[in-house]
């Protein structure tokens, strides 16, 4: 029994021994090596998450604008209403909105038809079409084909492209500078009449 007690006391002494001061220094060196990597990972997650949020917001606004355009068709103030709808969807990104492009998309490729693009730039109140926006009108809404005719021209395809300027949050390399989030969406106009 005495031998067992001696063995326990010896085992306890080994467990409770004081750490060597050189081991504390090794721990600090390891921490100093790992800390920058951990900080870079946290910054990267934060930056990429915020960038992804912006891409999703602009993409959703583009889809919402094109859906709205499909139903407005050839109304006289269709483009203004589309720009207002996009502005309502992008309420938190309005201060960074570069432009909204409403364009006729090619029937086969979906690319913008040259010379058939209306560009809207926000300069004031998004609810005011006259003073709040600067626009070009190369594709008047009145020229859009919204009448279904099986033997005639197909319905027009409308596209909405949105550009939003984005700066990185921290500016910490490699996340420094600005870039433009550029998203577009196309949809066929809703027909006004069926034959």
Short mmCIF file of N, CA and C in Angstrom, two decimals:
data_model
loop_
_atom_site.label_atom_id
_atom_site.label_comp_id
_atom_site.label_asym_id
_atom_site.label_seq_id
_atom_site.Cartn_x
_atom_site.Cartn_y
_atom_site.Cartn_z
N UNK A 1 0.81 -1.18 0.00
CA UNK A 1 0.00 0.00 0.00
C UNK A 1 0.86 1.26 0.00
N UNK A 2 1.95 1.20 0.73
CA UNK A 2 2.84 2.35 0.77
C UNK A 2 3.43 2.58 -0.61
N UNK A 3 3.70 1.53 -1.35
CA UNK A 3 4.27 1.65 -2.69
C UNK A 3 3.31 2.34 -3.65
N UNK A 4 2.00 2.03 -3.49
CA UNK A 4 1.00 2.67 -4.35
C UNK A 4 0.92 4.15 -4.07
N UNK A 5 0.93 4.55 -2.80
CA UNK A 5 0.87 5.97 -2.44
C UNK A 5 2.08 6.71 -2.99
N UNK A 6 3.24 6.10 -2.92
CA UNK A 6 4.45 6.74 -3.44
C UNK A 6 4.32 6.91 -4.95
N UNK A 7 3.76 5.92 -5.60
CA UNK A 7 3.60 6.00 -7.04
C UNK A 7 2.63 7.13 -7.42
N UNK A 8 1.53 7.29 -6.66
CA UNK A 8 0.57 8.37 -6.91
C UNK A 8 1.19 9.73 -6.69
N UNK A 9 1.94 9.88 -5.63
CA UNK A 9 2.59 11.15 -5.33
C UNK A 9 3.57 11.51 -6.44
N UNK A 10 4.31 10.54 -6.92
CA UNK A 10 5.26 10.78 -8.00
C UNK A 10 4.54 11.17 -9.28
N UNK A 11 3.42 10.54 -9.58
CA UNK A 11 2.64 10.87 -10.78
C UNK A 11 2.07 12.28 -10.67
N UNK A 12 1.60 12.65 -9.48
CA UNK A 12 1.07 14.00 -9.26
C UNK A 12 2.15 15.04 -9.43
N UNK A 13 3.35 14.76 -8.98
CA UNK A 13 4.46 15.71 -9.13
C UNK A 13 4.77 15.92 -10.61
N UNK A 14 4.73 14.87 -11.39
CA UNK A 14 5.01 15.02 -12.82
C UNK A 14 3.95 15.88 -13.50
N UNK A 15 2.69 15.72 -13.13
CA UNK A 15 1.61 16.49 -13.73
C UNK A 15 1.69 17.95 -13.32
N UNK A 16 2.03 18.25 -12.06
CA UNK A 16 2.03 19.60 -11.55
C UNK A 16 3.35 20.34 -11.77
N UNK A 17 4.24 19.77 -12.50
CA UNK A 17 5.53 20.44 -12.67
C UNK A 17 5.33 21.77 -13.35
N UNK A 18 6.13 22.72 -13.05
CA UNK A 18 6.03 24.06 -13.62
C UNK A 18 6.55 24.06 -15.05
N UNK A 19 5.88 24.83 -15.90
CA UNK A 19 6.35 24.87 -17.29
C UNK A 19 7.69 25.57 -17.38
N UNK A 20 8.44 25.12 -18.32
CA UNK A 20 9.74 25.71 -18.58
C UNK A 20 9.52 27.09 -19.22
N UNK A 21 10.23 28.15 -18.77
CA UNK A 21 10.04 29.48 -19.35
C UNK A 21 10.26 29.52 -20.85
N UNK A 22 11.10 28.66 -21.38
CA UNK A 22 11.33 28.66 -22.83
C UNK A 22 10.10 28.16 -23.60
N UNK A 23 9.26 27.35 -22.96
CA UNK A 23 8.04 26.88 -23.59
C UNK A 23 7.03 28.00 -23.74
N UNK A 24 6.99 28.93 -22.78
CA UNK A 24 6.09 30.07 -22.89
C UNK A 24 6.47 30.92 -24.10
N UNK A 25 7.73 31.09 -24.33
CA UNK A 25 8.20 31.85 -25.49
C UNK A 25 7.83 31.16 -26.79
N UNK A 26 7.89 29.85 -26.80
CA UNK A 26 7.52 29.10 -28.00
C UNK A 26 6.03 29.29 -28.31
N UNK A 27 5.22 29.33 -27.28
CA UNK A 27 3.78 29.55 -27.47
C UNK A 27 3.52 30.94 -28.06
N UNK A 28 4.23 31.94 -27.58
CA UNK A 28 4.06 33.29 -28.11
C UNK A 28 4.51 33.38 -29.56
N UNK A 29 5.58 32.70 -29.90
CA UNK A 29 6.05 32.70 -31.29
C UNK A 29 5.02 32.02 -32.19
N UNK A 30 4.48 30.89 -31.76
CA UNK A 30 3.46 30.20 -32.54
C UNK A 30 2.23 31.09 -32.72
N UNK A 31 1.81 31.77 -31.66
CA UNK A 31 0.66 32.67 -31.74
C UNK A 31 0.94 33.82 -32.71
N UNK A 32 2.15 34.36 -32.67
CA UNK A 32 2.52 35.45 -33.56
C UNK A 32 2.52 35.00 -35.03
N UNK A 33 2.81 33.76 -35.28
CA UNK A 33 2.80 33.24 -36.65
C UNK A 33 1.36 32.99 -37.11
N UNK A 34 0.52 32.48 -36.24
CA UNK A 34 -0.84 32.11 -36.61
C UNK A 34 -1.77 33.32 -36.66
N UNK A 35 -1.56 34.34 -35.83
CA UNK A 35 -2.47 35.48 -35.75
C UNK A 35 -2.67 36.20 -37.08
N UNK A 36 -1.64 36.54 -37.84
CA UNK A 36 -1.88 37.21 -39.13
C UNK A 36 -2.70 36.35 -40.10
N UNK A 37 -2.48 35.06 -40.08
CA UNK A 37 -3.24 34.18 -40.95
C UNK A 37 -4.71 34.18 -40.55
N UNK A 38 -4.97 34.11 -39.25
CA UNK A 38 -6.35 34.15 -38.77
C UNK A 38 -7.01 35.49 -39.10
N UNK A 39 -6.30 36.59 -38.92
CA UNK A 39 -6.85 37.91 -39.24
C UNK A 39 -7.15 38.03 -40.73
N UNK A 40 -6.26 37.55 -41.57
CA UNK A 40 -6.49 37.58 -43.01
C UNK A 40 -7.71 36.75 -43.39
N UNK A 41 -7.89 35.61 -42.75
CA UNK A 41 -9.07 34.79 -43.02
C UNK A 41 -10.35 35.50 -42.60
N UNK A 42 -10.34 36.16 -41.45
CA UNK A 42 -11.53 36.89 -40.99
C UNK A 42 -11.84 38.06 -41.94
N UNK A 43 -10.81 38.81 -42.33
CA UNK A 43 -11.01 39.93 -43.26
C UNK A 43 -11.52 39.41 -44.60
N UNK A 44 -10.95 38.32 -45.09
CA UNK A 44 -11.39 37.76 -46.37
C UNK A 44 -12.85 37.31 -46.31
N UNK A 45 -13.25 36.66 -45.23
CA UNK A 45 -14.64 36.23 -45.09
C UNK A 45 -15.57 37.43 -45.05
N UNK A 46 -15.18 38.47 -44.34
CA UNK A 46 -16.00 39.68 -44.24
C UNK A 46 -16.13 40.36 -45.61
N UNK A 47 -15.01 40.53 -46.30
CA UNK A 47 -15.02 41.21 -47.61
C UNK A 47 -15.79 40.42 -48.65
N UNK A 48 -15.55 39.13 -48.73
CA UNK A 48 -16.22 38.30 -49.72
C UNK A 48 -17.71 38.19 -49.42
N UNK A 49 -18.06 38.10 -48.15
CA UNK A 49 -19.48 38.08 -47.77
C UNK A 49 -20.20 39.35 -48.16
N UNK A 50 -19.59 40.51 -47.91
CA UNK A 50 -20.21 41.79 -48.27
C UNK A 50 -20.30 41.94 -49.79
N UNK A 51 -19.27 41.52 -50.51
CA UNK A 51 -19.30 41.59 -51.97
C UNK A 51 -20.40 40.67 -52.52
N UNK A 52 -20.53 39.50 -51.97
CA UNK A 52 -21.56 38.56 -52.41
C UNK A 52 -22.96 39.12 -52.15
N UNK A 53 -23.13 39.79 -51.02
CA UNK A 53 -24.41 40.43 -50.71
C UNK A 53 -24.76 41.47 -51.76
N UNK A 54 -23.77 42.28 -52.16
CA UNK A 54 -24.01 43.31 -53.18
C UNK A 54 -24.35 42.69 -54.53
N UNK A 55 -23.66 41.63 -54.90
CA UNK A 55 -23.95 40.96 -56.17
C UNK A 55 -25.38 40.41 -56.16
N UNK A 56 -25.78 39.80 -55.06
CA UNK A 56 -27.14 39.27 -54.96
C UNK A 56 -28.18 40.38 -55.02
N UNK A 57 -27.91 41.51 -54.36
CA UNK A 57 -28.86 42.63 -54.35
C UNK A 57 -29.02 43.22 -55.75
N UNK A 58 -27.92 43.42 -56.45
CA UNK A 58 -27.97 44.00 -57.80
C UNK A 58 -28.63 43.01 -58.76
N UNK A 59 -28.32 41.74 -58.63
CA UNK A 59 -28.94 40.72 -59.48
C UNK A 59 -30.45 40.67 -59.26
N UNK A 60 -30.87 40.72 -58.01
CA UNK A 60 -32.31 40.71 -57.71
C UNK A 60 -33.00 41.95 -58.27
N UNK A 61 -32.35 43.11 -58.17
CA UNK A 61 -32.92 44.34 -58.71
C UNK A 61 -33.03 44.26 -60.23
N UNK A 62 -32.05 43.66 -60.88
CA UNK A 62 -32.09 43.51 -62.33
C UNK A 62 -33.24 42.60 -62.75
N UNK A 63 -33.41 41.50 -62.06
CA UNK A 63 -34.52 40.59 -62.37
C UNK A 63 -35.87 41.27 -62.12
N UNK A 64 -35.97 42.01 -61.03
CA UNK A 64 -37.20 42.72 -60.71
C UNK A 64 -37.51 43.77 -61.77
N UNK A 65 -36.48 44.49 -62.22
CA UNK A 65 -36.67 45.50 -63.26
C UNK A 65 -37.12 44.89 -64.57
N UNK A 66 -36.54 43.76 -64.97
CA UNK A 66 -36.94 43.13 -66.23
C UNK A 66 -38.34 42.55 -66.14
N UNK A 67 -38.71 41.98 -65.00
CA UNK A 67 -40.09 41.48 -64.84
C UNK A 67 -41.09 42.63 -64.94
N UNK A 68 -40.75 43.74 -64.32
CA UNK A 68 -41.61 44.92 -64.36
C UNK A 68 -41.71 45.43 -65.79
N UNK A 69 -40.60 45.43 -66.52
CA UNK A 69 -40.59 45.87 -67.92
C UNK A 69 -41.47 44.98 -68.79
N UNK A 70 -41.49 43.69 -68.50
CA UNK A 70 -42.29 42.76 -69.30
C UNK A 70 -43.77 43.11 -69.23
N UNK A 71 -44.23 43.54 -68.07
CA UNK A 71 -45.65 43.86 -67.91
C UNK A 71 -45.99 45.28 -68.39
N UNK A 72 -45.04 46.20 -68.32
CA UNK A 72 -45.31 47.58 -68.76
C UNK A 72 -45.35 47.69 -70.27
N UNK A 73 -44.55 46.88 -70.96
CA UNK A 73 -44.59 46.84 -72.42
C UNK A 73 -44.30 48.17 -73.07
N UNK A 74 -45.26 48.68 -73.82
CA UNK A 74 -45.05 49.91 -74.59
C UNK A 74 -45.71 51.14 -73.97
N UNK A 75 -45.95 51.12 -72.67
CA UNK A 75 -46.49 52.31 -72.00
C UNK A 75 -45.53 53.47 -72.18
N UNK A 76 -46.06 54.67 -72.26
CA UNK A 76 -45.23 55.86 -72.53
C UNK A 76 -44.17 56.08 -71.46
N UNK A 77 -44.51 55.87 -70.21
CA UNK A 77 -43.55 56.12 -69.12
C UNK A 77 -42.98 54.81 -68.54
N UNK A 78 -42.90 53.79 -69.38
CA UNK A 78 -42.43 52.47 -68.92
C UNK A 78 -41.02 52.54 -68.34
N UNK A 79 -40.10 53.21 -69.04
CA UNK A 79 -38.71 53.24 -68.58
C UNK A 79 -38.57 53.94 -67.24
N UNK A 80 -39.32 55.01 -67.04
CA UNK A 80 -39.27 55.72 -65.75
C UNK A 80 -39.76 54.81 -64.63
N UNK A 81 -40.86 54.10 -64.89
CA UNK A 81 -41.39 53.18 -63.87
C UNK A 81 -40.41 52.04 -63.58
N UNK A 82 -39.73 51.57 -64.62
CA UNK A 82 -38.72 50.51 -64.43
C UNK A 82 -37.59 51.03 -63.56
N UNK A 83 -37.10 52.25 -63.87
CA UNK A 83 -36.01 52.85 -63.08
C UNK A 83 -36.44 53.05 -61.64
N UNK A 84 -37.66 53.48 -61.42
CA UNK A 84 -38.17 53.66 -60.05
C UNK A 84 -38.27 52.33 -59.32
N UNK A 85 -38.71 51.29 -60.03
CA UNK A 85 -38.81 49.96 -59.41
C UNK A 85 -37.43 49.44 -59.00
N UNK A 86 -36.45 49.64 -59.89
CA UNK A 86 -35.07 49.23 -59.57
C UNK A 86 -34.56 50.02 -58.37
N UNK A 87 -34.84 51.33 -58.34
CA UNK A 87 -34.40 52.17 -57.22
C UNK A 87 -35.04 51.71 -55.91
N UNK A 88 -36.31 51.33 -55.96
CA UNK A 88 -36.98 50.83 -54.76
C UNK A 88 -36.35 49.53 -54.27
N UNK A 89 -35.92 48.69 -55.20
CA UNK A 89 -35.29 47.42 -54.84
C UNK A 89 -33.88 47.63 -54.30
N UNK A 90 -33.18 48.64 -54.83
CA UNK A 90 -31.79 48.91 -54.43
C UNK A 90 -31.69 50.05 -53.41
N UNK A 91 -32.63 50.16 -52.53
CA UNK A 91 -32.72 51.33 -51.64
C UNK A 91 -31.43 51.57 -50.85
N UNK A 92 -30.75 50.52 -50.41
CA UNK A 92 -29.53 50.72 -49.62
C UNK A 92 -28.30 50.96 -50.49
N UNK A 93 -28.39 50.68 -51.78
CA UNK A 93 -27.26 50.87 -52.68
C UNK A 93 -27.44 52.07 -53.60
N UNK A 94 -28.48 52.89 -53.40
CA UNK A 94 -28.77 53.99 -54.31
C UNK A 94 -27.63 55.00 -54.42
N UNK A 95 -26.93 55.24 -53.33
CA UNK A 95 -25.84 56.22 -53.37
C UNK A 95 -24.66 55.73 -54.23
N UNK A 96 -24.64 54.44 -54.54
CA UNK A 96 -23.55 53.87 -55.35
C UNK A 96 -24.01 53.46 -56.74
N UNK A 97 -25.28 53.75 -57.10
CA UNK A 97 -25.82 53.36 -58.39
C UNK A 97 -25.13 54.15 -59.50
N UNK A 98 -24.54 53.45 -60.46
CA UNK A 98 -23.88 54.10 -61.60
C UNK A 98 -24.90 54.34 -62.70
N UNK A 99 -25.60 53.29 -63.14
CA UNK A 99 -26.58 53.46 -64.21
C UNK A 99 -27.52 52.27 -64.27
N UNK A 100 -28.66 52.52 -64.92
CA UNK A 100 -29.62 51.48 -65.26
C UNK A 100 -29.79 51.55 -66.76
N UNK A 101 -29.59 50.44 -67.43
CA UNK A 101 -29.77 50.38 -68.88
C UNK A 101 -30.96 49.50 -69.19
N UNK A 102 -31.87 50.02 -70.00
CA UNK A 102 -33.03 49.26 -70.46
C UNK A 102 -32.82 49.11 -71.97
N UNK A 103 -32.73 47.87 -72.42
CA UNK A 103 -32.34 47.67 -73.81
C UNK A 103 -33.15 46.57 -74.48
N UNK A 104 -33.15 46.64 -75.81
CA UNK A 104 -33.75 45.56 -76.59
C UNK A 104 -32.70 44.47 -76.73
N UNK A 105 -33.07 43.26 -76.40
CA UNK A 105 -32.15 42.12 -76.49
C UNK A 105 -32.37 41.38 -77.80
N UNK A 106 -31.30 40.89 -78.37
CA UNK A 106 -31.36 40.12 -79.60
C UNK A 106 -32.16 38.85 -79.37
N UNK A 107 -32.98 38.47 -80.35
CA UNK A 107 -33.86 37.31 -80.23
C UNK A 107 -33.10 35.99 -80.06
N UNK A 108 -31.90 35.90 -80.62
CA UNK A 108 -31.17 34.63 -80.56
C UNK A 108 -30.08 34.61 -79.49
N UNK A 109 -29.36 35.71 -79.32
CA UNK A 109 -28.23 35.71 -78.38
C UNK A 109 -28.56 36.34 -77.03
N UNK A 110 -29.57 37.19 -76.99
CA UNK A 110 -29.89 37.89 -75.74
C UNK A 110 -29.01 39.10 -75.48
N UNK A 111 -28.06 39.36 -76.38
CA UNK A 111 -27.17 40.53 -76.22
C UNK A 111 -27.92 41.80 -76.60
N UNK A 112 -27.45 42.92 -76.08
CA UNK A 112 -28.08 44.21 -76.38
C UNK A 112 -27.95 44.52 -77.86
N UNK A 113 -29.06 44.94 -78.46
CA UNK A 113 -29.06 45.35 -79.87
C UNK A 113 -28.40 46.74 -79.93
N UNK A 114 -27.38 46.91 -80.76
CA UNK A 114 -26.70 48.21 -80.82
C UNK A 114 -27.67 49.35 -81.16
N UNK A 115 -27.54 50.45 -80.42
CA UNK A 115 -28.36 51.62 -80.67
C UNK A 115 -29.76 51.54 -80.10
N UNK A 116 -30.08 50.48 -79.36
CA UNK A 116 -31.43 50.32 -78.81
C UNK A 116 -31.36 50.20 -77.28
N UNK A 117 -30.65 51.15 -76.67
CA UNK A 117 -30.45 51.13 -75.23
C UNK A 117 -30.81 52.49 -74.64
N UNK A 118 -31.59 52.47 -73.57
CA UNK A 118 -31.91 53.68 -72.81
C UNK A 118 -31.14 53.61 -71.50
N UNK A 119 -30.35 54.63 -71.22
CA UNK A 119 -29.54 54.65 -70.01
C UNK A 119 -30.11 55.69 -69.04
N UNK A 120 -30.32 55.26 -67.81
CA UNK A 120 -30.86 56.12 -66.76
C UNK A 120 -29.80 56.28 -65.67
N UNK A 121 -29.53 57.53 -65.30
CA UNK A 121 -28.56 57.85 -64.25
C UNK A 121 -29.27 58.68 -63.18
N UNK A 122 -29.16 58.27 -61.95
CA UNK A 122 -29.82 58.96 -60.84
C UNK A 122 -29.04 60.21 -60.46
N UNK A 123 -29.72 61.36 -60.43
CA UNK A 123 -29.08 62.62 -60.04
C UNK A 123 -29.82 63.32 -58.91
N UNK A 124 -30.94 62.80 -58.50
CA UNK A 124 -31.74 63.44 -57.44
C UNK A 124 -32.69 62.44 -56.82
N UNK A 125 -33.94 62.86 -56.70
CA UNK A 125 -34.98 62.03 -56.11
C UNK A 125 -35.42 60.96 -57.10
N UNK A 126 -35.30 59.67 -56.74
CA UNK A 126 -35.66 58.61 -57.69
C UNK A 126 -37.15 58.60 -58.05
N UNK A 127 -38.00 59.24 -57.25
CA UNK A 127 -39.43 59.27 -57.54
C UNK A 127 -39.77 60.31 -58.60
N UNK A 128 -38.84 61.23 -58.91
CA UNK A 128 -39.09 62.30 -59.88
C UNK A 128 -38.41 61.95 -61.20
N UNK A 129 -39.21 61.58 -62.20
CA UNK A 129 -38.64 61.15 -63.49
C UNK A 129 -38.00 62.29 -64.26
N UNK A 130 -38.45 63.51 -64.05
CA UNK A 130 -37.93 64.64 -64.83
C UNK A 130 -36.66 65.19 -64.20
N UNK A 131 -36.67 65.47 -62.92
CA UNK A 131 -35.52 66.09 -62.25
C UNK A 131 -34.61 65.09 -61.54
N UNK A 132 -35.12 63.90 -61.24
CA UNK A 132 -34.34 62.93 -60.48
C UNK A 132 -33.43 62.05 -61.32
N UNK A 133 -33.69 61.99 -62.62
CA UNK A 133 -32.94 61.09 -63.49
C UNK A 133 -32.46 61.83 -64.74
N UNK A 134 -31.31 61.44 -65.24
CA UNK A 134 -30.85 61.86 -66.55
C UNK A 134 -30.93 60.61 -67.42
N UNK A 135 -31.55 60.75 -68.61
CA UNK A 135 -31.74 59.55 -69.43
C UNK A 135 -31.52 59.83 -70.90
N UNK A 136 -31.19 58.74 -71.60
CA UNK A 136 -31.17 58.76 -73.06
C UNK A 136 -32.37 57.94 -73.51
N UNK A 137 -32.87 58.22 -74.69
CA UNK A 137 -34.05 57.50 -75.16
C UNK A 137 -33.81 57.02 -76.58
N UNK A 138 -32.97 56.01 -76.74
CA UNK A 138 -32.67 55.44 -78.05
C UNK A 138 -33.64 54.34 -78.44
N UNK A 139 -34.42 53.84 -77.51
CA UNK A 139 -35.39 52.78 -77.77
C UNK A 139 -36.70 53.17 -77.10
N UNK A 140 -37.49 54.03 -77.75
CA UNK A 140 -38.74 54.50 -77.14
C UNK A 140 -39.67 53.33 -76.83
N UNK A 141 -40.35 53.44 -75.72
CA UNK A 141 -41.27 52.38 -75.32
C UNK A 141 -42.36 52.17 -76.36
N UNK A 142 -42.74 53.24 -77.04
CA UNK A 142 -43.81 53.13 -78.04
C UNK A 142 -43.41 52.25 -79.23
N UNK A 143 -42.11 52.03 -79.44
CA UNK A 143 -41.66 51.20 -80.57
C UNK A 143 -41.52 49.72 -80.20
N UNK A 144 -41.84 49.36 -78.99
CA UNK A 144 -41.69 47.96 -78.57
C UNK A 144 -42.86 47.12 -79.06
N UNK A 145 -42.54 45.94 -79.57
CA UNK A 145 -43.56 45.04 -80.09
C UNK A 145 -44.13 44.20 -78.96
N UNK A 146 -45.40 44.47 -78.63
CA UNK A 146 -46.07 43.72 -77.57
C UNK A 146 -47.33 43.03 -78.08
N UNK A 147 -47.54 43.05 -79.38
CA UNK A 147 -48.74 42.44 -79.97
C UNK A 147 -48.37 41.06 -80.51
N UNK A 148 -49.03 40.05 -79.99
CA UNK A 148 -48.76 38.68 -80.41
C UNK A 148 -49.40 38.41 -81.76
N UNK A 149 -48.60 37.99 -82.70
CA UNK A 149 -49.07 37.65 -84.04
C UNK A 149 -48.28 36.43 -84.49
N UNK A 150 -48.92 35.25 -84.57
CA UNK A 150 -48.19 34.03 -84.92
C UNK A 150 -47.50 34.10 -86.27
N UNK A 151 -48.03 34.89 -87.19
CA UNK A 151 -47.43 34.95 -88.52
C UNK A 151 -46.48 36.13 -88.67
N UNK A 152 -46.41 37.02 -87.67
CA UNK A 152 -45.60 38.22 -87.78
C UNK A 152 -44.34 38.18 -86.93
N UNK A 153 -43.87 39.37 -86.61
CA UNK A 153 -42.64 39.52 -85.83
C UNK A 153 -42.84 39.01 -84.40
N UNK A 154 -41.83 38.40 -83.83
CA UNK A 154 -41.95 37.93 -82.45
C UNK A 154 -41.99 39.11 -81.47
N UNK A 155 -42.46 38.83 -80.28
CA UNK A 155 -42.47 39.85 -79.23
C UNK A 155 -41.04 40.27 -78.92
N UNK A 156 -40.87 41.54 -78.58
CA UNK A 156 -39.53 42.02 -78.23
C UNK A 156 -39.07 41.42 -76.91
N UNK A 157 -37.78 41.34 -76.76
CA UNK A 157 -37.16 40.92 -75.51
C UNK A 157 -36.51 42.15 -74.90
N UNK A 158 -36.83 42.41 -73.65
CA UNK A 158 -36.28 43.58 -72.96
C UNK A 158 -35.25 43.11 -71.94
N UNK A 159 -34.19 43.89 -71.81
CA UNK A 159 -33.15 43.59 -70.84
C UNK A 159 -32.96 44.77 -69.90
N UNK A 160 -32.60 44.48 -68.68
CA UNK A 160 -32.28 45.53 -67.70
C UNK A 160 -30.90 45.21 -67.14
N UNK A 161 -30.00 46.17 -67.31
CA UNK A 161 -28.63 46.03 -66.82
C UNK A 161 -28.40 47.10 -65.77
N UNK A 162 -27.87 46.69 -64.64
CA UNK A 162 -27.63 47.63 -63.52
C UNK A 162 -26.15 47.58 -63.17
N UNK A 163 -25.59 48.76 -62.97
CA UNK A 163 -24.20 48.87 -62.53
C UNK A 163 -24.16 49.65 -61.22
N UNK A 164 -23.49 49.06 -60.24
CA UNK A 164 -23.34 49.68 -58.91
C UNK A 164 -21.86 49.69 -58.57
N UNK A 165 -21.36 50.85 -58.17
CA UNK A 165 -19.96 50.98 -57.78
C UNK A 165 -19.79 50.40 -56.38
N UNK A 166 -18.70 49.68 -56.18
CA UNK A 166 -18.45 49.07 -54.87
C UNK A 166 -17.00 49.25 -54.47
N UNK A 167 -16.80 49.65 -53.24
CA UNK A 167 -15.46 49.74 -52.65
C UNK A 167 -15.33 48.62 -51.62
N UNK A 168 -14.13 48.11 -51.48
CA UNK A 168 -13.89 47.12 -50.44
C UNK A 168 -14.03 47.78 -49.09
N UNK A 169 -14.47 47.04 -48.09
CA UNK A 169 -14.73 47.60 -46.77
C UNK A 169 -13.45 48.01 -46.04
N UNK A 170 -12.46 47.14 -46.04
CA UNK A 170 -11.27 47.38 -45.22
C UNK A 170 -10.16 48.07 -45.98
N UNK A 171 -10.07 47.86 -47.26
CA UNK A 171 -8.95 48.40 -48.03
C UNK A 171 -7.65 47.67 -47.77
N UNK A 172 -7.74 46.58 -47.05
CA UNK A 172 -6.57 45.78 -46.72
C UNK A 172 -6.19 44.93 -47.92
N UNK A 173 -4.92 44.99 -48.37
CA UNK A 173 -4.54 44.20 -49.55
C UNK A 173 -4.81 42.72 -49.32
N UNK A 174 -5.32 42.03 -50.25
CA UNK A 174 -5.61 42.36 -51.65
C UNK A 174 -6.98 42.97 -51.87
N UNK A 175 -7.68 43.35 -50.82
CA UNK A 175 -9.02 43.91 -50.93
C UNK A 175 -8.96 45.43 -50.91
N UNK A 176 -8.40 46.03 -51.96
CA UNK A 176 -8.31 47.48 -52.00
C UNK A 176 -8.79 47.97 -53.36
N UNK A 177 -9.27 49.20 -53.39
CA UNK A 177 -9.75 49.79 -54.63
C UNK A 177 -11.25 49.64 -54.80
N UNK A 178 -11.71 49.93 -56.00
CA UNK A 178 -13.12 49.87 -56.34
C UNK A 178 -13.34 48.91 -57.50
N UNK A 179 -14.55 48.46 -57.65
CA UNK A 179 -14.97 47.73 -58.83
C UNK A 179 -16.46 47.94 -59.02
N UNK A 180 -16.97 47.59 -60.19
CA UNK A 180 -18.38 47.78 -60.50
C UNK A 180 -19.08 46.43 -60.52
N UNK A 181 -20.16 46.34 -59.76
CA UNK A 181 -21.03 45.16 -59.81
C UNK A 181 -21.95 45.39 -61.00
N UNK A 182 -21.91 44.50 -61.96
CA UNK A 182 -22.63 44.66 -63.23
C UNK A 182 -23.49 43.42 -63.46
N UNK A 183 -24.80 43.58 -63.34
CA UNK A 183 -25.72 42.45 -63.51
C UNK A 183 -26.80 42.82 -64.52
N UNK A 184 -27.21 41.84 -65.32
CA UNK A 184 -28.30 42.09 -66.27
C UNK A 184 -29.23 40.90 -66.32
N UNK A 185 -30.44 41.18 -66.79
CA UNK A 185 -31.47 40.16 -66.88
C UNK A 185 -32.34 40.47 -68.09
N UNK A 186 -32.77 39.44 -68.82
CA UNK A 186 -33.63 39.66 -69.98
C UNK A 186 -34.92 38.87 -69.83
N UNK A 187 -35.98 39.36 -70.49
CA UNK A 187 -37.27 38.68 -70.45
C UNK A 187 -38.08 39.11 -71.66
N UNK A 188 -38.92 38.24 -72.16
CA UNK A 188 -39.79 38.57 -73.29
C UNK A 188 -40.95 39.42 -72.78
N UNK A 189 -41.32 40.43 -73.57
CA UNK A 189 -42.45 41.29 -73.20
C UNK A 189 -43.74 40.48 -73.19
N UNK A 190 -44.62 40.83 -72.27
CA UNK A 190 -45.93 40.17 -72.19
C UNK A 190 -46.79 40.61 -73.37
N UNK A 191 -47.46 39.69 -74.03
CA UNK A 191 -48.30 40.08 -75.16
C UNK A 191 -49.57 40.79 -74.71
N UNK A 192 -50.02 41.74 -75.55
CA UNK A 192 -51.24 42.47 -75.24
C UNK A 192 -52.47 41.74 -75.75
N UNK A 193 -52.33 40.99 -76.83
CA UNK A 193 -53.50 40.32 -77.41
C UNK A 193 -53.09 38.94 -77.89
N UNK A 194 -54.01 38.03 -77.82
CA UNK A 194 -53.78 36.68 -78.30
C UNK A 194 -54.71 36.41 -79.46
N UNK A 195 -54.17 35.76 -80.51
CA UNK A 195 -55.00 35.45 -81.67
C UNK A 195 -55.35 33.98 -81.67
#
